[in-house]
């Protein structure tokens, strides 16, 4: 056992075999410090690393590690409080549960966040078990049991103490979330079953006719020739017509993304396969490429742990991009998924697949592999929710990768390694910021890719699950996440699709996607859904500068875009288990309808003032967390802005490129009726397709916004870094909306770069009284509370400004 305080806030406990090397997650995939060898640490030759042989205590700045050799146990303390305590499992006692509704699916993130409130003060920490082997993890409310069938115990403790501190510490270790291009925050439309290019063209046209925003059109494997990666169907997607279509949508600012699966069709006339064989890039079994079946039929799987495979994969992506200038790649089926199980051969005398049926039935000749302990380990993890063999419907676990690495060890990192290879390839194409969507993820995947939650069902239950799943992935360091809006299968009801687009419009990654065998469900297919889409997506497109700034925050600090309410309100214990509402950033709360036949929703409102984003005159004020029943007719989604917040908005549009060119509005929210208050917010702007998302390159601008109300005077100002880029784009702030004030405005004054603007004749100031959704205690001498709108401004985003006015109330 080795122990090291790697930073003030991070402790590593590494437990392995002292005599021989064991499998670990490759250090080149997830960069971290290699533990020193036993010889290096004998006698504590390094002050910060300990080889533990007896009971002892090792203190860092935040975390204290205590170890007992016999019986084996250790604990981690913070502020004299035990955060983690290991005990050996009791003998003669089963640790499995009687009924387990959960099953493994697409990825593995063996990390948990612990938030607890001790005497009114909240503390958060997280623990990562960095291990890619099969495992069962049992949670019993006050304990966790890990049952791992390989590798090492490599535990990382992150001290917090706030949830945002934890994700900052966690992503500083696993890799900061990938920077996303601006257009990725627009709306995306996909379907498995766009049989030819004319259908895709019709979809784009129908979105325009319905006046529903759309940024990205996707193809599932319909564009491929015989389901083979990096090919085009010459009949249904002829290249000249496809290129003409792409020229047209690219000129408008729209983007095009296609799917690729890892399975490479076994076909001697297929150039991708020929080059793969020539470069020896496939996972092997008994010296031959391991044979599986996916959509093309018989396939072999590339081994992304092999440097030669990464190079070959990059070449194939480059060749394909020359064929079709796609704007991103969707890597699917990369768990890896296999329609067969075991050791298979291509059947003689029959076509496989035969072109009928659903396409996912195994048609190879296969036999089970059980002759090694890798294929049939003594402990059966709950694979597929049925304790299936570990190689069930995937790559046989005794198959091997580069340098003899077993699939048994590397299974969970397959999609992760593919995402890294794909990111490298895309970044090398045109020097643009890559966009990758991956189904399978592992610890660190968010550094390279976005994620959608896979084949979710078109049910109310799956709509509810989509929120908790999205919030989990934010904690996992994958903030660009969302579920298939309206469900992948089966066909959703019209009402469900209405409610789903109202939620999905506020997922960080917002995409409608449907199954080949389901009816069409584009948002314009029902007029009622189209109306809900125009309403919810209309607000999303106004909020794009805010969402993109959250993208920058995620990229630099790891902060999730979509967050549980407890991220902001850490002391409100009633919010700890809430997963039916969520925040975007610090203070924009979404409270959706998640049940059928409902025209209202009961939402929790933490203490403070909350303003309705669709009608900012409406406000809810609470002194403590309480439930409020909100009106929610079919086309209404409740979104509220919290006090002390400033958010930048634009005027929206049918595409992000169009929306991004419109003037800005700043919305400033003070506590309702406060005679003293502060608010702040920020804005990040850049040339969004450059590989790096950072300041200092001449192609970005960062603005902090501040506001105060004090002694009846309202003041709003900005502080600008690297203003040249924004000035070059000509962005202007046209309107400022201030919420929660008392009285009426007068004595207006504006400064830009320290110079007073003498002529303010074009500036118009309007006040509107706030409407209390929840009745407040009113005193007779209390003045009315108002929203103040200042219009007709021409404030350059790239220059510092200051504006102030009196509200006509007594000091």
PDB file of N, CA and C in Angstrom, residues 590-652:
ATOM      1  N   UNK A 590     -34.796  25.257 -13.659  1.00  0.00           N
ATOM      2  CA  UNK A 590     -35.785  24.667 -14.553  1.00  0.00           C
ATOM      3  C   UNK A 590     -36.649  23.712 -13.735  1.00  0.00           C
ATOM      4  N   UNK A 591     -37.967  23.899 -13.814  1.00  0.00           N
ATOM      5  CA  UNK A 591     -38.920  23.097 -13.023  1.00  0.00           C
ATOM      6  C   UNK A 591     -39.955  22.497 -13.974  1.00  0.00           C
ATOM      7  N   UNK A 592     -39.674  21.329 -14.565  1.00  0.00           N
ATOM      8  CA  UNK A 592     -40.516  20.793 -15.631  1.00  0.00           C
ATOM      9  C   UNK A 592     -41.683  19.942 -15.123  1.00  0.00           C
ATOM     10  N   UNK A 593     -42.667  19.763 -15.986  1.00  0.00           N
ATOM     11  CA  UNK A 593     -43.728  18.789 -15.765  1.00  0.00           C
ATOM     12  C   UNK A 593     -43.206  17.419 -16.205  1.00  0.00           C
ATOM     13  N   UNK A 594     -43.305  16.438 -15.322  1.00  0.00           N
ATOM     14  CA  UNK A 594     -42.745  15.111 -15.579  1.00  0.00           C
ATOM     15  C   UNK A 594     -43.783  14.000 -15.459  1.00  0.00           C
ATOM     16  N   UNK A 595     -45.052  14.394 -15.422  1.00  0.00           N
ATOM     17  CA  UNK A 595     -46.131  13.422 -15.316  1.00  0.00           C
ATOM     18  C   UNK A 595     -47.212  13.740 -16.334  1.00  0.00           C
ATOM     19  N   UNK A 596     -47.960  12.705 -16.700  1.00  0.00           N
ATOM     20  CA  UNK A 596     -49.027  12.859 -17.677  1.00  0.00           C
ATOM     21  C   UNK A 596     -50.240  13.557 -17.067  1.00  0.00           C
ATOM     22  N   UNK A 597     -50.987  14.242 -17.935  1.00  0.00           N
ATOM     23  CA  UNK A 597     -52.262  14.861 -17.564  1.00  0.00           C
ATOM     24  C   UNK A 597     -52.112  15.891 -16.452  1.00  0.00           C
ATOM     25  N   UNK A 598     -51.020  16.632 -16.482  1.00  0.00           N
ATOM     26  CA  UNK A 598     -50.795  17.678 -15.492  1.00  0.00           C
ATOM     27  C   UNK A 598     -50.751  19.044 -16.181  1.00  0.00           C
ATOM     28  N   UNK A 599     -51.382  20.026 -15.559  1.00  0.00           N
ATOM     29  CA  UNK A 599     -51.307  21.399 -16.065  1.00  0.00           C
ATOM     30  C   UNK A 599     -50.720  22.339 -15.011  1.00  0.00           C
ATOM     31  N   UNK A 600     -50.120  21.735 -13.985  1.00  0.00           N
ATOM     32  CA  UNK A 600     -49.384  22.501 -12.986  1.00  0.00           C
ATOM     33  C   UNK A 600     -48.269  21.621 -12.449  1.00  0.00           C
ATOM     34  N   UNK A 601     -47.307  22.246 -11.816  1.00  0.00           N
ATOM     35  CA  UNK A 601     -46.183  21.500 -11.275  1.00  0.00           C
ATOM     36  C   UNK A 601     -45.845  22.046  -9.895  1.00  0.00           C
ATOM     37  N   UNK A 602     -45.584  21.129  -8.978  1.00  0.00           N
ATOM     38  CA  UNK A 602     -45.157  21.538  -7.645  1.00  0.00           C
ATOM     39  C   UNK A 602     -43.642  21.595  -7.621  1.00  0.00           C
ATOM     40  N   UNK A 603     -43.095  22.769  -7.396  1.00  0.00           N
ATOM     41  CA  UNK A 603     -41.649  22.973  -7.439  1.00  0.00           C
ATOM     42  C   UNK A 603     -41.158  23.491  -6.095  1.00  0.00           C
ATOM     43  N   UNK A 604     -39.921  23.147  -5.785  1.00  0.00           N
ATOM     44  CA  UNK A 604     -39.273  23.644  -4.576  1.00  0.00           C
ATOM     45  C   UNK A 604     -38.530  24.931  -4.921  1.00  0.00           C
ATOM     46  N   UNK A 605     -38.719  25.958  -4.117  1.00  0.00           N
ATOM     47  CA  UNK A 605     -38.005  27.213  -4.291  1.00  0.00           C
ATOM     48  C   UNK A 605     -37.138  27.470  -3.066  1.00  0.00           C
ATOM     49  N   UNK A 606     -35.809  27.435  -3.234  1.00  0.00           N
ATOM     50  CA  UNK A 606     -34.919  27.773  -2.121  1.00  0.00           C
ATOM     51  C   UNK A 606     -35.105  29.227  -1.700  1.00  0.00           C
ATOM     52  N   UNK A 607     -34.562  29.609  -0.542  1.00  0.00           N
ATOM     53  CA  UNK A 607     -34.766  30.967  -0.033  1.00  0.00           C
ATOM     54  C   UNK A 607     -34.273  32.034  -1.000  1.00  0.00           C
ATOM     55  N   UNK A 608     -35.061  33.108  -1.118  1.00  0.00           N
ATOM     56  CA  UNK A 608     -34.656  34.234  -1.957  1.00  0.00           C
ATOM     57  C   UNK A 608     -35.734  34.622  -2.944  1.00  0.00           C
ATOM     58  N   UNK A 609     -35.360  35.475  -3.904  1.00  0.00           N
ATOM     59  CA  UNK A 609     -36.279  35.967  -4.937  1.00  0.00           C
ATOM     60  C   UNK A 609     -36.005  35.255  -6.252  1.00  0.00           C
ATOM     61  N   UNK A 610     -37.083  34.783  -6.887  1.00  0.00           N
ATOM     62  CA  UNK A 610     -36.992  34.028  -8.140  1.00  0.00           C
ATOM     63  C   UNK A 610     -37.908  34.677  -9.175  1.00  0.00           C
ATOM     64  N   UNK A 611     -37.342  35.022 -10.335  1.00  0.00           N
ATOM     65  CA  UNK A 611     -38.077  35.750 -11.368  1.00  0.00           C
ATOM     66  C   UNK A 611     -38.349  34.840 -12.571  1.00  0.00           C
ATOM     67  N   UNK A 612     -39.564  34.880 -13.060  1.00  0.00           N
ATOM     68  CA  UNK A 612     -40.004  34.059 -14.193  1.00  0.00           C
ATOM     69  C   UNK A 612     -39.333  34.562 -15.472  1.00  0.00           C
ATOM     70  N   UNK A 613     -38.577  33.699 -16.137  1.00  0.00           N
ATOM     71  CA  UNK A 613     -37.828  34.131 -17.324  1.00  0.00           C
ATOM     72  C   UNK A 613     -38.737  34.457 -18.502  1.00  0.00           C
ATOM     73  N   UNK A 614     -39.939  33.911 -18.531  1.00  0.00           N
ATOM     74  CA  UNK A 614     -40.854  34.187 -19.646  1.00  0.00           C
ATOM     75  C   UNK A 614     -41.719  35.417 -19.383  1.00  0.00           C
ATOM     76  N   UNK A 615     -41.806  35.830 -18.145  1.00  0.00           N
ATOM     77  CA  UNK A 615     -42.486  37.068 -17.768  1.00  0.00           C
ATOM     78  C   UNK A 615     -41.797  37.582 -16.510  1.00  0.00           C
ATOM     79  N   UNK A 616     -40.806  38.432 -16.699  1.00  0.00           N
ATOM     80  CA  UNK A 616     -39.933  38.813 -15.595  1.00  0.00           C
ATOM     81  C   UNK A 616     -40.610  39.706 -14.562  1.00  0.00           C
ATOM     82  N   UNK A 617     -41.845  40.129 -14.826  1.00  0.00           N
ATOM     83  CA  UNK A 617     -42.565  40.871 -13.792  1.00  0.00           C
ATOM     84  C   UNK A 617     -43.041  39.924 -12.688  1.00  0.00           C
ATOM     85  N   UNK A 618     -43.141  38.621 -12.986  1.00  0.00           N
ATOM     86  CA  UNK A 618     -43.625  37.649 -11.998  1.00  0.00           C
ATOM     87  C   UNK A 618     -42.474  37.186 -11.114  1.00  0.00           C
ATOM     88  N   UNK A 619     -42.733  37.156  -9.820  1.00  0.00           N
ATOM     89  CA  UNK A 619     -41.666  36.840  -8.876  1.00  0.00           C
ATOM     90  C   UNK A 619     -42.200  35.974  -7.742  1.00  0.00           C
ATOM     91  N   UNK A 620     -41.362  35.077  -7.275  1.00  0.00           N
ATOM     92  CA  UNK A 620     -41.647  34.251  -6.104  1.00  0.00           C
ATOM     93  C   UNK A 620     -40.565  34.549  -5.073  1.00  0.00           C
ATOM     94  N   UNK A 621     -40.979  34.851  -3.851  1.00  0.00           N
ATOM     95  CA  UNK A 621     -40.039  35.185  -2.785  1.00  0.00           C
ATOM     96  C   UNK A 621     -40.292  34.238  -1.619  1.00  0.00           C
ATOM     97  N   UNK A 622     -39.217  33.699  -1.100  1.00  0.00           N
ATOM     98  CA  UNK A 622     -39.368  32.810   0.056  1.00  0.00           C
ATOM     99  C   UNK A 622     -38.247  33.075   1.054  1.00  0.00           C
ATOM    100  N   UNK A 623     -38.592  32.978   2.324  1.00  0.00           N
ATOM    101  CA  UNK A 623     -37.588  33.128   3.373  1.00  0.00           C
ATOM    102  C   UNK A 623     -36.889  31.814   3.668  1.00  0.00           C
ATOM    103  N   UNK A 624     -37.547  30.704   3.327  1.00  0.00           N
ATOM    104  CA  UNK A 624     -36.954  29.383   3.483  1.00  0.00           C
ATOM    105  C   UNK A 624     -37.465  28.498   2.357  1.00  0.00           C
ATOM    106  N   UNK A 625     -36.799  27.386   2.111  1.00  0.00           N
ATOM    107  CA  UNK A 625     -37.211  26.496   1.027  1.00  0.00           C
ATOM    108  C   UNK A 625     -38.650  26.052   1.242  1.00  0.00           C
ATOM    109  N   UNK A 626     -39.453  26.205   0.201  1.00  0.00           N
ATOM    110  CA  UNK A 626     -40.820  25.711   0.300  1.00  0.00           C
ATOM    111  C   UNK A 626     -41.352  25.361  -1.082  1.00  0.00           C
ATOM    112  N   UNK A 627     -42.443  24.604  -1.102  1.00  0.00           N
ATOM    113  CA  UNK A 627     -43.044  24.132  -2.334  1.00  0.00           C
ATOM    114  C   UNK A 627     -44.050  25.157  -2.850  1.00  0.00           C
ATOM    115  N   UNK A 628     -44.016  25.376  -4.153  1.00  0.00           N
ATOM    116  CA  UNK A 628     -44.954  26.289  -4.797  1.00  0.00           C
ATOM    117  C   UNK A 628     -45.608  25.549  -5.965  1.00  0.00           C
ATOM    118  N   UNK A 629     -46.918  25.634  -6.073  1.00  0.00           N
ATOM    119  CA  UNK A 629     -47.620  25.034  -7.206  1.00  0.00           C
ATOM    120  C   UNK A 629     -47.677  26.070  -8.325  1.00  0.00           C
ATOM    121  N   UNK A 630     -47.060  25.756  -9.441  1.00  0.00           N
ATOM    122  CA  UNK A 630     -46.956  26.669 -10.578  1.00  0.00           C
ATOM    123  C   UNK A 630     -47.905  26.240 -11.699  1.00  0.00           C
ATOM    124  N   UNK A 631     -48.496  27.212 -12.351  1.00  0.00           N
ATOM    125  CA  UNK A 631     -49.262  26.902 -13.551  1.00  0.00           C
ATOM    126  C   UNK A 631     -48.322  26.368 -14.625  1.00  0.00           C
ATOM    127  N   UNK A 632     -48.748  25.310 -15.292  1.00  0.00           N
ATOM    128  CA  UNK A 632     -47.918  24.715 -16.354  1.00  0.00           C
ATOM    129  C   UNK A 632     -48.813  24.108 -17.428  1.00  0.00           C
ATOM    130  N   UNK A 633     -49.545  24.944 -18.184  1.00  0.00           N
ATOM    131  CA  UNK A 633     -50.305  24.416 -19.317  1.00  0.00           C
ATOM    132  C   UNK A 633     -49.372  23.702 -20.297  1.00  0.00           C
ATOM    133  N   UNK A 634     -49.930  23.033 -21.269  1.00  0.00           N
ATOM    134  CA  UNK A 634     -49.168  22.132 -22.123  1.00  0.00           C
ATOM    135  C   UNK A 634     -47.924  22.772 -22.725  1.00  0.00           C
ATOM    136  N   UNK A 635     -47.973  24.042 -23.075  1.00  0.00           N
ATOM    137  CA  UNK A 635     -46.860  24.664 -23.788  1.00  0.00           C
ATOM    138  C   UNK A 635     -45.942  25.486 -22.887  1.00  0.00           C
ATOM    139  N   UNK A 636     -46.076  25.317 -21.576  1.00  0.00           N
ATOM    140  CA  UNK A 636     -45.337  26.160 -20.634  1.00  0.00           C
ATOM    141  C   UNK A 636     -44.286  25.342 -19.895  1.00  0.00           C
ATOM    142  N   UNK A 637     -43.070  25.860 -19.873  1.00  0.00           N
ATOM    143  CA  UNK A 637     -41.990  25.338 -19.029  1.00  0.00           C
ATOM    144  C   UNK A 637     -41.597  26.445 -18.065  1.00  0.00           C
ATOM    145  N   UNK A 638     -41.529  26.122 -16.792  1.00  0.00           N
ATOM    146  CA  UNK A 638     -41.197  27.121 -15.780  1.00  0.00           C
ATOM    147  C   UNK A 638     -39.679  27.218 -15.603  1.00  0.00           C
ATOM    148  N   UNK A 639     -39.144  28.396 -15.865  1.00  0.00           N
ATOM    149  CA  UNK A 639     -37.716  28.686 -15.705  1.00  0.00           C
ATOM    150  C   UNK A 639     -37.609  29.976 -14.910  1.00  0.00           C
ATOM    151  N   UNK A 640     -36.842  29.949 -13.835  1.00  0.00           N
ATOM    152  CA  UNK A 640     -36.751  31.104 -12.938  1.00  0.00           C
ATOM    153  C   UNK A 640     -35.300  31.502 -12.705  1.00  0.00           C
ATOM    154  N   UNK A 641     -35.092  32.815 -12.592  1.00  0.00           N
ATOM    155  CA  UNK A 641     -33.775  33.398 -12.361  1.00  0.00           C
ATOM    156  C   UNK A 641     -33.650  33.807 -10.910  1.00  0.00           C
ATOM    157  N   UNK A 642     -32.530  33.442 -10.297  1.00  0.00           N
ATOM    158  CA  UNK A 642     -32.307  33.710  -8.880  1.00  0.00           C
ATOM    159  C   UNK A 642     -31.698  35.084  -8.670  1.00  0.00           C
ATOM    160  N   UNK A 643     -31.971  35.630  -7.505  1.00  0.00           N
ATOM    161  CA  UNK A 643     -31.440  36.945  -7.130  1.00  0.00           C
ATOM    162  C   UNK A 643     -29.909  36.963  -7.157  1.00  0.00           C
ATOM    163  N   UNK A 644     -29.364  38.158  -7.199  1.00  0.00           N
ATOM    164  CA  UNK A 644     -27.915  38.404  -7.152  1.00  0.00           C
ATOM    165  C   UNK A 644     -27.190  37.906  -8.403  1.00  0.00           C
ATOM    166  N   UNK A 645     -27.954  37.699  -9.470  1.00  0.00           N
ATOM    167  CA  UNK A 645     -27.401  37.138 -10.696  1.00  0.00           C
ATOM    168  C   UNK A 645     -27.551  38.122 -11.846  1.00  0.00           C
ATOM    169  N   UNK A 646     -26.540  38.168 -12.719  1.00  0.00           N
ATOM    170  CA  UNK A 646     -26.631  38.899 -13.989  1.00  0.00           C
ATOM    171  C   UNK A 646     -26.394  37.897 -15.110  1.00  0.00           C
ATOM    172  N   UNK A 647     -27.336  37.800 -16.038  1.00  0.00           N
ATOM    173  CA  UNK A 647     -27.109  36.901 -17.169  1.00  0.00           C
ATOM    174  C   UNK A 647     -27.173  37.678 -18.481  1.00  0.00           C
ATOM    175  N   UNK A 648     -26.240  37.378 -19.395  1.00  0.00           N
ATOM    176  CA  UNK A 648     -26.270  37.981 -20.724  1.00  0.00           C
ATOM    177  C   UNK A 648     -27.187  37.182 -21.643  1.00  0.00           C
ATOM    178  N   UNK A 649     -28.022  37.877 -22.380  1.00  0.00           N
ATOM    179  CA  UNK A 649     -28.922  37.242 -23.338  1.00  0.00           C
ATOM    180  C   UNK A 649     -28.847  37.966 -24.677  1.00  0.00           C
ATOM    181  N   UNK A 650     -29.262  37.263 -25.734  1.00  0.00           N
ATOM    182  CA  UNK A 650     -29.441  37.911 -27.032  1.00  0.00           C
ATOM    183  C   UNK A 650     -30.876  37.711 -27.491  1.00  0.00           C
ATOM    184  N   UNK A 651     -31.169  38.046 -28.734  1.00  0.00           N
ATOM    185  CA  UNK A 651     -32.562  38.078 -29.174  1.00  0.00           C
ATOM    186  C   UNK A 651     -33.043  36.768 -29.782  1.00  0.00           C
ATOM    187  N   UNK A 652     -32.152  35.771 -29.849  1.00  0.00           N
ATOM    188  CA  UNK A 652     -32.567  34.485 -30.391  1.00  0.00           C
ATOM    189  C   UNK A 652     -32.586  34.478 -31.911  1.00  0.00           C
TER     190      UNK A 652
END
